[in-house]
Amino acid sequence: MAADLISKARAGDSRAFRELTQPHLRELQVHCYRMLGNFQDAEDALQDTLLSAWRGLGGFQERASFRTWLYRIATNRCLNARRSAGRRPVKEWDMPNVEPPEPTRIGEVVWLQPFPDTLLEQAFDAPLGPEARYEQTEALSVAFMTALQVLPPRQIAVLILRDVLGFPAAEVAEMLDSSVESVKSALKRARAGLQQRRAAEHREPAPAAGSPAEDAIVAKFVTAYESADLDALVDLLTDDVFMSMPPMPFEYEGRDIVARFFAGIFGSGRRSDLVPTRANGQPAFAAYLRTPTGVSHGTGLFVLTLGGDRICAMTRFDNTVLPWFGLPRSLPSR
């Protein structure tokens, strides 16, 4: 059937081409997101991949599978995108009447964006190669994505193709127009770099998604945040809790400074309602700032990283991401 569809697509049948590519769209979208760390850039790279595949189908020699061929195109489109990307502008502090504490450090990965869980259906259907080292959701977590993005682009590509997807070294070398030895060398450096970035992540395993244990933690978070109960919120945090807020570069590490951050927000009189969703395989909440008119305006999206029965990391994204999750920019009065 695949051979028949390829023949039809080569003859200009766009419907046959859509039928060929449809089973791979979600996994390719996730692949582009892992490569780029940015949801919007991943969308653009996916469209470039499909256009290149349509135009280049005559050159598909069928030495590898059609799926592998698509991954080759997608990977190289993403590498081109990373090479041509200019310096990402950081966003200025945007909370009126709130003075943030001095950050622990200035973050490097200001372009990171969340990935909606609603788009993961069928993304992980394809079997992984036997050498894959990561669970698919682990390799999409905010912490993994942040650590991945500081590696050199070629190392990112090799690590994803080998350790996340399990492609054989020879196929990866073919995809990257490289040698097997070069791939092995890049993978060794990528593993060391990733390990160095993640060495501080000594945390208990997160409860299973949708489990009663996870539900209990996030329910306490919602109650504490919506009622501006600082003590209850701080009780949910690990001692080494980490908070970031791309595209703002501020990063905070440690319960005390994160507590000071939220003390400033709650002390300013800002009160918000939270709407649950999921991002990167993790619990997430859209925050809507209450106003005197009764209408609440979306201000951002929190993604929580859980460890045991505590929150060990929080990532706040700005309100431009809300439409990707099917969430409105504002809510009517309750």
XYZ file of C-alpha atoms in Angstrom:
334
model
C 0.000 0.000 0.000
C 2.815 2.424 0.912
C 4.555 1.784 -2.410
C 1.301 2.470 -4.250
C 0.790 5.740 -2.358
C 4.382 6.807 -3.055
C 3.882 6.174 -6.775
C 0.674 8.207 -6.781
C 2.249 11.026 -4.773
C 5.209 11.142 -7.153
C 2.716 11.552 -9.963
C 1.319 14.634 -8.232
C -1.511 13.128 -6.165
C -1.630 15.414 -3.109
C -4.243 13.252 -1.397
C -1.906 10.260 -1.566
C 0.869 12.392 -0.108
C -1.361 13.448 2.797
C -2.232 9.801 3.412
C 1.465 8.924 3.452
C 2.463 11.660 5.863
C -0.567 11.816 8.172
C 0.512 8.911 10.461
C 3.817 10.688 11.140
C 2.708 14.290 11.673
C 2.414 14.274 15.457
C 5.714 12.519 16.086
C 7.460 14.835 13.630
C 5.928 17.844 15.384
C 7.262 16.583 18.723
C 10.658 15.924 17.112
C 10.842 19.486 15.793
C 9.828 20.788 19.213
C 12.569 18.797 20.920
C 15.083 20.097 18.406
C 14.038 23.737 18.745
C 12.448 24.059 22.193
C 9.925 26.472 20.744
C 6.366 25.517 19.809
C 5.958 28.159 17.102
C 9.315 27.394 15.491
C 8.461 23.680 15.567
C 5.231 24.368 13.684
C 7.172 26.278 11.026
C 9.793 23.527 10.766
C 7.109 20.873 10.365
C 5.504 22.782 7.496
C 8.925 23.246 5.867
C 9.511 19.505 6.235
C 6.260 18.605 4.506
C 6.891 21.074 1.691
C 10.409 19.743 1.181
C 9.150 16.149 1.224
C 6.468 16.939 -1.367
C 8.966 18.655 -3.634
C 11.695 16.056 -3.111
C 9.641 12.873 -3.294
C 11.165 12.050 -6.670
C 14.535 11.768 -4.973
C 13.348 9.332 -2.307
C 15.326 6.204 -3.186
C 13.679 3.929 -0.587
C 16.993 2.797 0.893
C 15.442 3.631 4.273
C 11.823 3.714 5.345
C 9.589 6.646 4.422
C 9.418 7.548 8.135
C 13.217 7.646 8.405
C 13.375 9.813 5.285
C 10.916 12.270 6.847
C 13.008 12.383 10.021
C 16.086 13.168 7.933
C 14.336 16.119 6.329
C 12.845 17.361 9.609
C 16.163 17.123 11.476
C 18.024 19.082 8.836
C 15.285 21.711 8.601
C 15.569 22.176 12.365
C 19.357 22.411 12.206
C 19.003 25.097 9.528
C 16.486 26.921 11.700
C 18.851 26.898 14.670
C 21.724 28.177 12.560
C 19.680 31.031 11.114
C 17.917 32.052 14.335
C 18.982 35.421 15.667
C 19.463 36.200 19.328
C 16.091 35.829 21.037
C 14.902 39.019 22.728
C 14.208 38.700 26.423
C 10.967 40.038 27.816
C 10.962 42.783 30.404
C 9.275 42.368 33.785
C 5.550 42.940 33.192
C 3.765 42.864 36.573
C 2.755 46.383 37.642
C 3.212 47.245 41.318
C 5.293 44.117 41.929
C 9.044 44.409 42.487
C 10.666 40.989 41.977
C 13.557 39.885 44.183
C 17.030 39.769 42.693
C 17.156 36.563 40.610
C 19.456 33.706 41.533
C 20.727 33.814 37.966
C 19.802 34.920 34.457
C 18.456 32.072 32.342
C 19.903 31.073 28.979
C 16.894 29.376 27.373
C 14.509 32.332 27.078
C 12.938 30.932 23.885
C 11.476 27.831 25.573
C 7.734 27.375 25.080
C 5.340 24.707 26.430
C 3.899 21.834 24.379
C 0.171 21.042 24.867
C -0.554 17.461 25.935
C -3.670 17.521 23.760
C -1.355 17.304 20.727
C 0.422 14.165 21.940
C -2.223 11.740 20.722
C -0.526 9.401 18.211
C 2.816 11.157 18.782
C 4.300 8.147 20.550
C 2.617 5.377 18.554
C 5.671 4.466 16.481
C 7.899 1.848 18.142
C 11.238 3.062 19.448
C 14.543 1.545 18.487
C 16.055 -0.910 21.003
C 18.768 1.581 22.006
C 16.374 4.318 23.190
C 17.279 5.358 26.749
C 14.382 7.622 27.740
C 10.661 7.365 28.235
C 8.957 9.572 25.668
C 7.259 11.796 28.244
C 10.485 12.168 30.256
C 12.211 13.388 27.105
C 9.525 16.069 26.717
C 9.539 17.375 30.295
C 10.389 21.030 30.879
C 13.564 20.096 32.774
C 14.781 17.791 29.989
C 13.937 20.337 27.299
C 15.776 23.109 29.135
C 18.892 20.984 29.606
C 18.754 19.832 25.991
C 18.549 23.333 24.523
C 21.948 24.483 25.790
C 23.774 21.750 23.852
C 25.244 22.511 20.409
C 22.631 21.895 17.669
C 24.311 18.836 16.146
C 24.631 17.202 19.567
C 20.935 17.863 20.185
C 20.079 16.118 16.912
C 22.265 13.097 17.623
C 21.039 12.660 21.185
C 17.375 12.848 20.175
C 17.754 10.485 17.230
C 19.853 7.944 19.160
C 18.837 8.092 22.831
C 15.254 9.332 22.583
C 14.080 7.646 19.370
C 16.559 4.784 19.167
C 17.562 5.102 15.512
C 20.650 2.995 14.688
C 23.934 4.899 14.502
C 24.283 4.119 10.787
C 20.868 5.629 10.005
C 21.656 8.728 12.064
C 24.946 9.128 10.183
C 23.022 8.879 6.912
C 20.475 11.464 8.076
C 23.220 13.925 8.999
C 25.538 13.207 6.030
C 28.157 12.140 8.526
C 30.134 9.090 9.612
C 29.211 6.590 12.293
C 32.330 7.548 14.257
C 31.348 11.210 14.134
C 27.863 10.336 15.409
C 29.295 8.272 18.259
C 31.635 11.106 19.239
C 28.835 13.700 19.178
C 26.592 11.401 21.228
C 29.288 10.932 23.883
C 29.699 14.703 24.238
C 25.933 15.263 24.245
C 25.383 12.701 27.000
C 28.098 14.310 29.112
C 26.666 17.774 28.570
C 23.129 16.678 29.387
C 24.291 14.818 32.487
C 26.161 17.885 33.702
C 23.058 20.044 33.311
C 20.814 17.502 35.050
C 23.222 16.449 37.787
C 21.414 18.594 40.374
C 18.071 16.894 39.754
C 18.060 14.600 42.776
C 14.338 14.341 43.273
C 11.771 11.748 44.126
C 9.798 10.347 41.190
C 6.723 12.313 40.221
C 3.362 10.665 40.882
C 1.699 9.126 37.832
C -0.234 11.500 35.611
C -3.859 11.719 36.704
C -3.239 9.655 39.842
C -4.851 10.503 43.196
C -1.402 11.509 44.477
C -0.914 14.004 41.653
C -4.477 15.276 42.012
C -3.924 15.909 45.737
C -0.821 18.027 45.173
C -2.283 20.142 42.397
C -5.539 20.677 44.328
C -3.530 22.055 47.262
C -1.602 24.295 44.857
C -4.786 25.704 43.347
C -6.331 26.381 46.743
C -3.182 28.070 48.053
C -2.622 30.173 44.947
C -6.213 31.310 44.439
C -6.541 32.282 48.112
C -3.082 33.918 48.177
C -2.119 31.713 51.128
C 1.655 32.100 51.077
C 2.344 29.679 53.938
C 0.274 26.928 52.318
C 1.989 27.492 48.976
C 5.478 27.431 50.480
C 4.651 24.197 52.341
C 4.193 22.525 48.952
C 7.693 23.424 47.739
C 10.888 21.416 48.068
C 13.879 23.100 49.717
C 15.649 23.389 46.353
C 12.592 24.370 44.291
C 13.501 26.015 40.978
C 11.446 28.675 39.200
C 11.901 30.129 35.728
C 9.717 32.319 33.526
C 10.663 32.376 29.834
C 10.749 34.632 27.864
C 11.743 36.629 30.972
C 15.260 35.507 31.939
C 14.793 35.559 35.735
C 15.464 32.265 37.529
C 15.055 31.562 41.246
C 16.405 28.587 43.164
C 15.488 27.698 46.738
C 12.342 27.841 48.815
C 13.202 31.134 50.550
C 13.668 33.225 47.422
C 10.670 31.653 45.650
C 8.648 32.471 48.769
C 9.816 36.103 48.524
C 8.787 36.148 44.881
C 5.222 35.053 45.654
C 5.071 37.271 48.737
C 5.569 40.222 46.403
C 2.789 39.063 44.099
C 0.301 38.292 46.860
C 1.278 41.419 48.803
C 0.462 43.634 45.812
C -3.163 42.531 46.013
C -3.095 40.518 42.790
C -5.569 37.643 42.931
C -5.953 35.015 40.225
C -8.116 32.112 39.186
C -6.415 28.984 37.830
C -7.698 26.825 34.973
C -6.155 23.335 34.736
C -4.538 21.891 31.627
C -1.420 19.813 30.881
C 1.840 20.671 29.146
C 4.955 18.588 28.439
C 3.363 15.643 30.241
C 3.047 17.721 33.426
C 0.208 19.443 35.310
C -0.266 23.035 34.195
C -2.538 25.955 34.997
C -3.540 29.082 33.138
C -3.605 32.063 35.514
C -6.362 34.651 35.111
C -5.989 37.932 37.010
C -9.196 39.105 38.668
C -10.302 42.682 38.004
C -12.894 44.975 39.633
C -15.178 44.452 36.616
C -15.423 40.748 37.394
C -13.660 39.741 34.162
C -10.389 37.836 34.660
C -7.567 38.366 32.173
C -5.081 35.630 31.274
C -1.594 36.503 32.487
C 0.351 33.300 31.939
C 0.668 29.546 32.232
C 2.311 27.668 35.130
C 3.802 24.221 34.485
C 4.553 22.254 37.651
C 7.288 19.662 38.085
C 6.471 17.295 40.927
C 8.785 15.192 43.054
C 7.115 12.870 45.537
C 4.415 14.911 47.283
C 6.060 18.296 46.644
C 6.588 20.796 43.834
C 10.259 20.869 42.869
C 10.054 23.246 39.890
C 7.672 25.825 38.468
C 7.882 27.346 35.008
C 5.777 30.375 34.176
C 5.160 31.161 30.500
C 3.497 34.349 29.281
C -0.105 34.620 28.113
C 0.697 34.308 24.398
C 0.753 30.508 24.815
C -2.854 30.220 26.050
C -4.524 29.798 22.607
C -2.400 26.673 21.917
C -4.168 25.058 24.870
C -7.645 26.070 23.703
C -7.815 28.637 26.498
C -9.349 32.108 26.165
C -7.479 35.357 26.822
C -10.096 36.324 29.426
C -12.834 34.746 31.558
C -16.243 36.235 32.368
C -17.129 36.923 35.976
C -18.005 33.877 38.023
